[in-house]
Tab-separated table of C-alpha atoms in Angstrom:
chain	number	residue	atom	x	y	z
A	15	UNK	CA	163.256	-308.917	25.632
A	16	UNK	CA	166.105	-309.401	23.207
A	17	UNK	CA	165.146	-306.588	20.995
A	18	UNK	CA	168.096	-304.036	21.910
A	19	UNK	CA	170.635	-306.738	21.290
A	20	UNK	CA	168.957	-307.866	17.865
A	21	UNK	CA	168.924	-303.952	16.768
A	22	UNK	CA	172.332	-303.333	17.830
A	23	UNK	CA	173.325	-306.235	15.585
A	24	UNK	CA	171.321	-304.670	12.682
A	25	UNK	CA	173.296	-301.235	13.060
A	26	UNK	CA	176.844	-303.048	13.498
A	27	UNK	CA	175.824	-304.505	10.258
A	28	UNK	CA	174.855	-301.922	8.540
A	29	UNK	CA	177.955	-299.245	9.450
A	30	UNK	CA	179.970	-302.389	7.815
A	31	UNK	CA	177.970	-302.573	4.659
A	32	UNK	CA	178.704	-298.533	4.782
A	33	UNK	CA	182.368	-299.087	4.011
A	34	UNK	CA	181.139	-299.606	0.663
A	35	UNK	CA	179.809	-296.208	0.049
A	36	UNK	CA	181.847	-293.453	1.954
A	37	UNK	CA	180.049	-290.275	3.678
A	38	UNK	CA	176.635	-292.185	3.108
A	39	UNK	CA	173.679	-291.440	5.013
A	40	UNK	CA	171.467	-293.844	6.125
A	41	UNK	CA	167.589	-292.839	5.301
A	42	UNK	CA	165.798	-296.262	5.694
A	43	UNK	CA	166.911	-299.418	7.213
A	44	UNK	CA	164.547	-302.735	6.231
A	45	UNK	CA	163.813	-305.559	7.861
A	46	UNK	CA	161.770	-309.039	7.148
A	47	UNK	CA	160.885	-310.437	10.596
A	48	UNK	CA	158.726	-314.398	10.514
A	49	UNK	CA	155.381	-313.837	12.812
A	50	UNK	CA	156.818	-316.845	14.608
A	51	UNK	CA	160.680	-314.967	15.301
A	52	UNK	CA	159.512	-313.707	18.780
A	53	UNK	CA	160.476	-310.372	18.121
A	54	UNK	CA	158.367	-307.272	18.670
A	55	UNK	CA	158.437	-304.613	16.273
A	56	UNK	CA	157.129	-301.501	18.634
A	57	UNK	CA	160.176	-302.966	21.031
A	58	UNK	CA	162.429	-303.148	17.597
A	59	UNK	CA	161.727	-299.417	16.803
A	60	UNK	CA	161.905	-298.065	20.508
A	61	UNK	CA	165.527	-300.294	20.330
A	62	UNK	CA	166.358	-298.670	16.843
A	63	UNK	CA	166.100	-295.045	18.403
A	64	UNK	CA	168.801	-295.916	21.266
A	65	UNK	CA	171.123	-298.189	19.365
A	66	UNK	CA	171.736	-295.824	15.870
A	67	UNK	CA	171.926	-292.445	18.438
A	68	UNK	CA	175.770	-291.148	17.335
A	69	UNK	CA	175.741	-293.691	14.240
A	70	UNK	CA	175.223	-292.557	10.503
A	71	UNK	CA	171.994	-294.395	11.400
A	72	UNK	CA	170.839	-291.471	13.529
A	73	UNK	CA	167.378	-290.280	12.491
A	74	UNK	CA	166.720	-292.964	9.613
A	75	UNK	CA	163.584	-295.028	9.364
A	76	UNK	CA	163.366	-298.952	10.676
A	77	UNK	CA	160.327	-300.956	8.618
A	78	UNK	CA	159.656	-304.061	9.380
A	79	UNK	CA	158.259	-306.156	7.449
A	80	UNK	CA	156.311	-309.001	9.210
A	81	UNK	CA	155.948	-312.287	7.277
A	82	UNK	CA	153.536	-314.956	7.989
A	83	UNK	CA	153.727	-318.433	8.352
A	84	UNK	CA	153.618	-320.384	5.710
A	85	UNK	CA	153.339	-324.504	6.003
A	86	UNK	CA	153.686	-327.140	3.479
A	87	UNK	CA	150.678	-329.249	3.671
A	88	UNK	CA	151.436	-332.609	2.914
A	89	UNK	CA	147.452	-333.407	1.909
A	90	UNK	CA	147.276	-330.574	-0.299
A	91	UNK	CA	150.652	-330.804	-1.365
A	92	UNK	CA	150.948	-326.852	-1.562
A	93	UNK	CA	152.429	-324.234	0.916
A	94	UNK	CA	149.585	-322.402	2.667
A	95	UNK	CA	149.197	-319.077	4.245
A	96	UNK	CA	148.558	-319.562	8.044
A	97	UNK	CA	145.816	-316.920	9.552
A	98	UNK	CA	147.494	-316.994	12.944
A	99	UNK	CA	150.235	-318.946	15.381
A	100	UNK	CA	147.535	-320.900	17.681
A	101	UNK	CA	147.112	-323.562	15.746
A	102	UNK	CA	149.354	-325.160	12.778
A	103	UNK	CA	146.501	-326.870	10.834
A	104	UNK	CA	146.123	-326.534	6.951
A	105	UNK	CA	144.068	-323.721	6.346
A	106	UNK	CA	142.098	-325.539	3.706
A	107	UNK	CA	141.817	-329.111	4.460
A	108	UNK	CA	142.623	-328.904	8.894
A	109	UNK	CA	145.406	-331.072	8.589
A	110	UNK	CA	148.424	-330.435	10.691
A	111	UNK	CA	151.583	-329.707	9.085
A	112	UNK	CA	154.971	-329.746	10.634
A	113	UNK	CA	157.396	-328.704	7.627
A	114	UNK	CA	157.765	-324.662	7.956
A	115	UNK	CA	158.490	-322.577	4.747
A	116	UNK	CA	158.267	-319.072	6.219
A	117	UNK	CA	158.108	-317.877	9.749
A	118	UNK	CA	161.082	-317.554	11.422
A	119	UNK	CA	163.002	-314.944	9.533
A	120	UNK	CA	165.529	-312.330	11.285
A	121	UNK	CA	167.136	-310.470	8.031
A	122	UNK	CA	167.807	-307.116	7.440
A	123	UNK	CA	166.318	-307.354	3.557
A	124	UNK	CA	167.687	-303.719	2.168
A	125	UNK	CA	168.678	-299.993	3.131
A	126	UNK	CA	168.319	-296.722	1.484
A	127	UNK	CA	171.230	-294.533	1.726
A	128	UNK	CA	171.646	-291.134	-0.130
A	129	UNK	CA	175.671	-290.012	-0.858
A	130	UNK	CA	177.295	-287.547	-2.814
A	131	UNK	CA	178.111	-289.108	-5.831
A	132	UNK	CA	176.080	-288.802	-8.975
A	133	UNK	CA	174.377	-291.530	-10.941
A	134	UNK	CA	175.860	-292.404	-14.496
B	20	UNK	CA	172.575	-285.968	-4.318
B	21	UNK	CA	171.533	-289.464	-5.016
B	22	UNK	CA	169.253	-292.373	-2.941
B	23	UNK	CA	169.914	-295.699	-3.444
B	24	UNK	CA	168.342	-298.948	-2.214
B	25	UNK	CA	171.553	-301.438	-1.442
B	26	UNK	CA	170.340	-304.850	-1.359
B	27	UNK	CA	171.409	-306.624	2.023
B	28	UNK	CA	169.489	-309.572	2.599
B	29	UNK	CA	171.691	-310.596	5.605
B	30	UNK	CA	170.151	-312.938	8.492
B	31	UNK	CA	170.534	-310.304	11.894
B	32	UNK	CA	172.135	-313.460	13.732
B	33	UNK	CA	173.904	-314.966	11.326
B	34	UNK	CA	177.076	-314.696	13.370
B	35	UNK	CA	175.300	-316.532	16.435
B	36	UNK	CA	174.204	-319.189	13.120
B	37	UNK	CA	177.740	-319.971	12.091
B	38	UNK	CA	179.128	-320.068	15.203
B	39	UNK	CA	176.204	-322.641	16.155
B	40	UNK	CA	176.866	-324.752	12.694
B	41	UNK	CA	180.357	-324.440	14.119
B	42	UNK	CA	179.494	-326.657	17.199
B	43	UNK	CA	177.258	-328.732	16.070
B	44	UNK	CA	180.027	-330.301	13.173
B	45	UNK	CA	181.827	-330.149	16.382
B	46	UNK	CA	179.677	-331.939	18.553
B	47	UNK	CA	178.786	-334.705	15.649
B	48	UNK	CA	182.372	-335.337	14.994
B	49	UNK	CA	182.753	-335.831	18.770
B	50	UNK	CA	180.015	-338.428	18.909
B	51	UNK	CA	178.002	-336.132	21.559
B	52	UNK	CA	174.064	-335.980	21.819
B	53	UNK	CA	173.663	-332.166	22.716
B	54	UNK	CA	170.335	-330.985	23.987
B	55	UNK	CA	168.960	-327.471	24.733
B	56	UNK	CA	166.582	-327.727	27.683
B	57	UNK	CA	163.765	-324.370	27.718
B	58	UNK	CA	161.034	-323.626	29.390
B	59	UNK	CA	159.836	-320.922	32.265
B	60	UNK	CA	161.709	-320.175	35.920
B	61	UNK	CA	160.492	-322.838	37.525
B	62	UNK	CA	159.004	-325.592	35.597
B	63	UNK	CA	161.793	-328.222	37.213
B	64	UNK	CA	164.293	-327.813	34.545
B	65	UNK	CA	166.847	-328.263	37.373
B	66	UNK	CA	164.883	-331.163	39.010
B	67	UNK	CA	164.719	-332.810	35.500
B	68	UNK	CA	167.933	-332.732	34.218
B	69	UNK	CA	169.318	-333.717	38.073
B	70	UNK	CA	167.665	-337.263	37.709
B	71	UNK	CA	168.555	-337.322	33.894
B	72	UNK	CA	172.336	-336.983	34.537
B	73	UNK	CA	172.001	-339.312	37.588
B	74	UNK	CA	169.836	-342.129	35.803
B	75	UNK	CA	172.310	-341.870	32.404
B	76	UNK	CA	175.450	-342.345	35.114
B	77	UNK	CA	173.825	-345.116	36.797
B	78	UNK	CA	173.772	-346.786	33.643
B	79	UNK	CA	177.238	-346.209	32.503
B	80	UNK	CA	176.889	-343.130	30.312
B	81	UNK	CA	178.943	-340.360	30.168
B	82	UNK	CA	176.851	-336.908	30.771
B	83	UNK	CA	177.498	-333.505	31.963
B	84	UNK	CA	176.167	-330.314	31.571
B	85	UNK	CA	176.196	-326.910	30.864
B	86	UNK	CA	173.676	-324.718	33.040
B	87	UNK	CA	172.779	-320.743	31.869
B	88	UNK	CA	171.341	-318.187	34.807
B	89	UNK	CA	171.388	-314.214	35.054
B	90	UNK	CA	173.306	-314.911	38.303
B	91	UNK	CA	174.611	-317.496	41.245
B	92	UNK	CA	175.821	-320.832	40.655
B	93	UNK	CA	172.946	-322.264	42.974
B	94	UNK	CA	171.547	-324.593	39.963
B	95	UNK	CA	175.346	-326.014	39.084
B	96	UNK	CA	175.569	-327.118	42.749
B	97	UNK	CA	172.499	-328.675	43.027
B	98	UNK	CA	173.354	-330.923	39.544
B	99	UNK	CA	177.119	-331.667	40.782
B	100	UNK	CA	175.233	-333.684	43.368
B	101	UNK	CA	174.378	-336.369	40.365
B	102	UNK	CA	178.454	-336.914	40.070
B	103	UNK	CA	178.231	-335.164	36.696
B	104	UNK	CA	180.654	-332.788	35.455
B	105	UNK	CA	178.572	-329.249	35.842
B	106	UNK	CA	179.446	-325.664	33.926
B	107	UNK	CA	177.211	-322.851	35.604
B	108	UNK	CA	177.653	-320.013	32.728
B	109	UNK	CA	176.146	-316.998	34.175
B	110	UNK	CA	174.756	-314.410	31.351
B	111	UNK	CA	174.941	-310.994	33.909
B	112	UNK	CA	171.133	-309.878	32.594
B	113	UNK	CA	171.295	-311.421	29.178
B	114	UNK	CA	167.940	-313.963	28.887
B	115	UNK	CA	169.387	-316.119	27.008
B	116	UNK	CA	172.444	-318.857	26.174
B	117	UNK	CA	174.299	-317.916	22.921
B	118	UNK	CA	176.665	-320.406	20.734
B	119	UNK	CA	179.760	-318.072	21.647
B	120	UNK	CA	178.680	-318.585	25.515
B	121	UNK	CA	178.351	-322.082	25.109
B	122	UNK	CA	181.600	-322.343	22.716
B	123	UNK	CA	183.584	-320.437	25.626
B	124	UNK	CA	182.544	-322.641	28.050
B	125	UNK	CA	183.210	-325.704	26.734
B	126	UNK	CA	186.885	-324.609	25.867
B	127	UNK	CA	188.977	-325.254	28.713
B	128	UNK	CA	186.225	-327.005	30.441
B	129	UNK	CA	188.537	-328.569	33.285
B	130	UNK	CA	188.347	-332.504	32.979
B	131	UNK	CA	185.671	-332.649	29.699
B	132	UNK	CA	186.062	-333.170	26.479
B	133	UNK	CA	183.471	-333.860	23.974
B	134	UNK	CA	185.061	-336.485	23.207
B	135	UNK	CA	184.565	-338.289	26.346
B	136	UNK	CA	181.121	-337.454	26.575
B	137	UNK	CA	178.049	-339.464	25.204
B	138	UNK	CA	175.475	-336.737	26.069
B	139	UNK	CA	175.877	-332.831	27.199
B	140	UNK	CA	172.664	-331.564	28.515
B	141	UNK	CA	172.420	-327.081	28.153
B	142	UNK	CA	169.886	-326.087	30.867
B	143	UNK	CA	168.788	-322.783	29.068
B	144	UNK	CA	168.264	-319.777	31.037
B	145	UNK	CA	164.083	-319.665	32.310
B	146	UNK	CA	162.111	-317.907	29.791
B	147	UNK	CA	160.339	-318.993	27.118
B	148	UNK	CA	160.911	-316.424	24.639
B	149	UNK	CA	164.131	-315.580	23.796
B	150	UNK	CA	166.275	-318.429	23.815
B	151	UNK	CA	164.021	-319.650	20.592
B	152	UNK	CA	165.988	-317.655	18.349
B	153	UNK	CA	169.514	-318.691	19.203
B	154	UNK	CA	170.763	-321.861	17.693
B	155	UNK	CA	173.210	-323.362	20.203
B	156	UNK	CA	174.017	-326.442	18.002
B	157	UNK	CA	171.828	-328.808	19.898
B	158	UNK	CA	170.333	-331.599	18.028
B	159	UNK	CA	167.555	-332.113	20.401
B	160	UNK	CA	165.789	-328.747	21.437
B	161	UNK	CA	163.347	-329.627	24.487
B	162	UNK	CA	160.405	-327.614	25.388
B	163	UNK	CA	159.384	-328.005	29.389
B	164	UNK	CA	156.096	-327.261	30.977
B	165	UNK	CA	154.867	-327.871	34.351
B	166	UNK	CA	151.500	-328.858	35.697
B	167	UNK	CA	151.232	-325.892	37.592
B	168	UNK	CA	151.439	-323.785	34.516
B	169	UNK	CA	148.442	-323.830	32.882
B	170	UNK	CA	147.258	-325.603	29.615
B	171	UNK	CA	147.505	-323.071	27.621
B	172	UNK	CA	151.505	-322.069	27.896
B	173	UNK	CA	151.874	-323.835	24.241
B	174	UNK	CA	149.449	-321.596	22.753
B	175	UNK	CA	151.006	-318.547	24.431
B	176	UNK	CA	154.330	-319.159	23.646
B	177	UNK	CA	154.145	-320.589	20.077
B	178	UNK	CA	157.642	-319.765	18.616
B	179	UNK	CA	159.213	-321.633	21.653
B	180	UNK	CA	156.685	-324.956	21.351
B	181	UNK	CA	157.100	-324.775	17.667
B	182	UNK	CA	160.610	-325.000	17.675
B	183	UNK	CA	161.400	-327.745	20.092
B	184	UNK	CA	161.932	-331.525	18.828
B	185	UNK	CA	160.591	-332.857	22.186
B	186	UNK	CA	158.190	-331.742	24.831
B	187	UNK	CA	158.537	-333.026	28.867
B	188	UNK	CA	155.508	-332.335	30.960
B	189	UNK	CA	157.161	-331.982	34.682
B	190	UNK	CA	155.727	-332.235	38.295
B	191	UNK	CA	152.995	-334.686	37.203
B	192	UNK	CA	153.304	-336.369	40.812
B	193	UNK	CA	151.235	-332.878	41.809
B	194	UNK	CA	149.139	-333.075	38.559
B	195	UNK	CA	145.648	-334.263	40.766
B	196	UNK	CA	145.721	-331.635	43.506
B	197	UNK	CA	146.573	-328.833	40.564
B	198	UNK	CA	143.494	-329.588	38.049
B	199	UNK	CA	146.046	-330.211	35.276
B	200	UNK	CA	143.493	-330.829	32.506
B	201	UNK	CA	146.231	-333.266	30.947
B	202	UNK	CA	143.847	-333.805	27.598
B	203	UNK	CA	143.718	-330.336	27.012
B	204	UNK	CA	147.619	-329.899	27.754
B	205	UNK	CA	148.628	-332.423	25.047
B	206	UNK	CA	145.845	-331.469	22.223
B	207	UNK	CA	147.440	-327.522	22.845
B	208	UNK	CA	151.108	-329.289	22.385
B	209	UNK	CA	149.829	-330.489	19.282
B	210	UNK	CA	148.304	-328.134	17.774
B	211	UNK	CA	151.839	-325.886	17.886
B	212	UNK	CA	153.734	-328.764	16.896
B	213	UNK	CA	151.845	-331.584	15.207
B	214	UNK	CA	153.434	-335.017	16.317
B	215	UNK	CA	155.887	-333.620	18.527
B	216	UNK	CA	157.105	-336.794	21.226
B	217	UNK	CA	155.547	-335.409	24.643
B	218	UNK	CA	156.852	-337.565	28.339
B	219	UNK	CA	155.094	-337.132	31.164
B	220	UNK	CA	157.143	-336.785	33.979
B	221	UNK	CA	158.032	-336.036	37.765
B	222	UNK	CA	161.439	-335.802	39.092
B	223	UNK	CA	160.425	-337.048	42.084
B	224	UNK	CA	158.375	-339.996	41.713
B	225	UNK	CA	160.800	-341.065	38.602
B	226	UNK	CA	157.456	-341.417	36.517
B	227	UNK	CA	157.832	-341.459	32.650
B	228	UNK	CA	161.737	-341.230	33.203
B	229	UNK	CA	162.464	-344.673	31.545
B	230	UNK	CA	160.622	-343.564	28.261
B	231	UNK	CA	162.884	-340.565	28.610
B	232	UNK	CA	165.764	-342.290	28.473
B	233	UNK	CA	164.728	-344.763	25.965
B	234	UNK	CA	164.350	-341.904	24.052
B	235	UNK	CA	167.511	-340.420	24.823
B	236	UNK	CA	169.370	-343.769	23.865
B	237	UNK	CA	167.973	-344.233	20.597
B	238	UNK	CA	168.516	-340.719	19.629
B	239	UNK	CA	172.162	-341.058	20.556
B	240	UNK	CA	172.003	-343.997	17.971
């Protein structure tokens, strides 16, 4: 429900980071969303299509990249891959864990841009 | 012509982040417990936090609270009855409190100061998905669920369960006549949140409110 708000922070973002490289275009925009942000990426690209309309984001590509949880289990004493978000059990040895290493994550992780200038 | 990958690796709400480290330094340096209360429209958030202000008062504390809707200032009223100081911040269509709304409000909050509190209580706006992702400074996050919900809400709504510190179980005065399959309700808590602290409560009635508040107190320190 919060997706146009999230995705109009991504493109306010990214027309800053543009500063940086003047008459840039914007090809690819990348994101690395946790399976446990409560985000939904069909909603993120339907956003992505409104919120970069008259931008230098106009027409690029949004990819999101969705990361799973991963717990530390105190038993195993590892970090381990969890299959879903119903339960927060050790995958291996069905203990529950409670200390999260990957899940939640709401970063724009690169962009592609192509500009004038040539490369030394 | 020439592509380029530009490295960003920028969190999307990292200004809602630093504003919310922001109030929390704030809020510790005040000496003020801070909790964000979340859960669907009508679980009893309102109910809940009405006998938790007046309970806190009756026993000398100082409370208030902060309370987040699209629109009216129906659930302020209704918790100004307890004697607290009440803030209705109304988000216009937004579904969820953000630390500049809550920063804003608490600036020339007529009569408070954090300082003079010894708990603020943020009723989030109802909904159970959004308001996971902003950080409003709270130390205590609480995750609500009624009776008349359904067991299964936790498993639905994972980021939200995950994410709280404490989970309330409301209306359980009504818990017979609805089939609540309380077993079931806490095993589903659990499995989203392993050891979370889960009260069973009713507004009415005044069950489970003193293991609330015990709660409440020792947080505080």
């Amino acid at each position: 429900m919060h997706e146009l708000s999230i995705i109009s922070s991504v493109v306010e973002t990214v027309i800053e980071s543009l500063a940086a490289y003047p008459g840039a275009r914007v090809l690819e925009v990348r994101l690395r969303v946790g399976a446990l942000a409560s985000v939904v990426t069909e909603s993120l690209e339907f956003c992505y299509g409104i919120a970069s309309e008259g931008t230098p984001l106009e027409g690029s590509r949004l990819v999101v990249n969705v990361l799973p949880v991963v717990m530390h289990c105190e038993t195993c004493r590892a970090d381990v891959e969890l299959e879903g978000v119903q339960s927060f059990r050790c995958p291996r040895c069905g203990e529950p864990c409670s200390e999260m290493k990957q899940g939640r994550e709401l970063d724009i992780d690169s962009i592609e841009i192509e500009d004038e200038k040539e490369t030394a | 012509m020439t592509t380029r990958i530009v490295e960003l690796r920028r969190g999307i709400l990292k200004k809602n982040d630093e504003l919310a480290a922001g109030l929390r330094a704030s809020y510790a340096e005040a000496g003020v417990l801070v909790l964000n209360l979340v859960s669907s429209p009508g679980t009893g958030k309102t109910a809940f936090l009405e006998r938790t202000l007046r309970e806190l008062r009756a026993r000398g504390s100082r409370v208030a609270a902060l309370v987040g809707d699209l629109e009216t200032d129906n659930d302020a009223r209704r918790l100004a009855a307890s004697g607290a100081p009440v803030r209705q911040i109304n988000t216009h269509g937004i579904c969820h409190l953000d630390a500049e709304m809550i920063g804003k409000h608490i600036d020339g909050w007529e009569g408070v100061t954090l300082g003079g509190l010894d708990y603020l209580f943020i009723e989030n706006v109802g909904n159970l998905v959004c308001p996971s992702s902003y950080d409003l400074g709270e130390k205590i996050r609480v995750a609500l669920l009624s009776v008349t919900e359904g067991e299964d809400k936790p498993l639905k709504y994972p980021t939200l369960f995950n994410s709280a510190d404490a989970a309330v179980i409301t209306k359980m005065d009504i818990a017979e006549p609805c089939g609540f399959d309380r077993e079931t309700a806490l095993r589903n808590i659990n499995e989203i949140r392993p050891g979370i602290r889960i009260f069973e409560t009713s507004a009415k009635t005044g069950a489970g409110m003193e293991e609330w508040l015990a709660y409440l107190a020792e947080a505080r320190g």
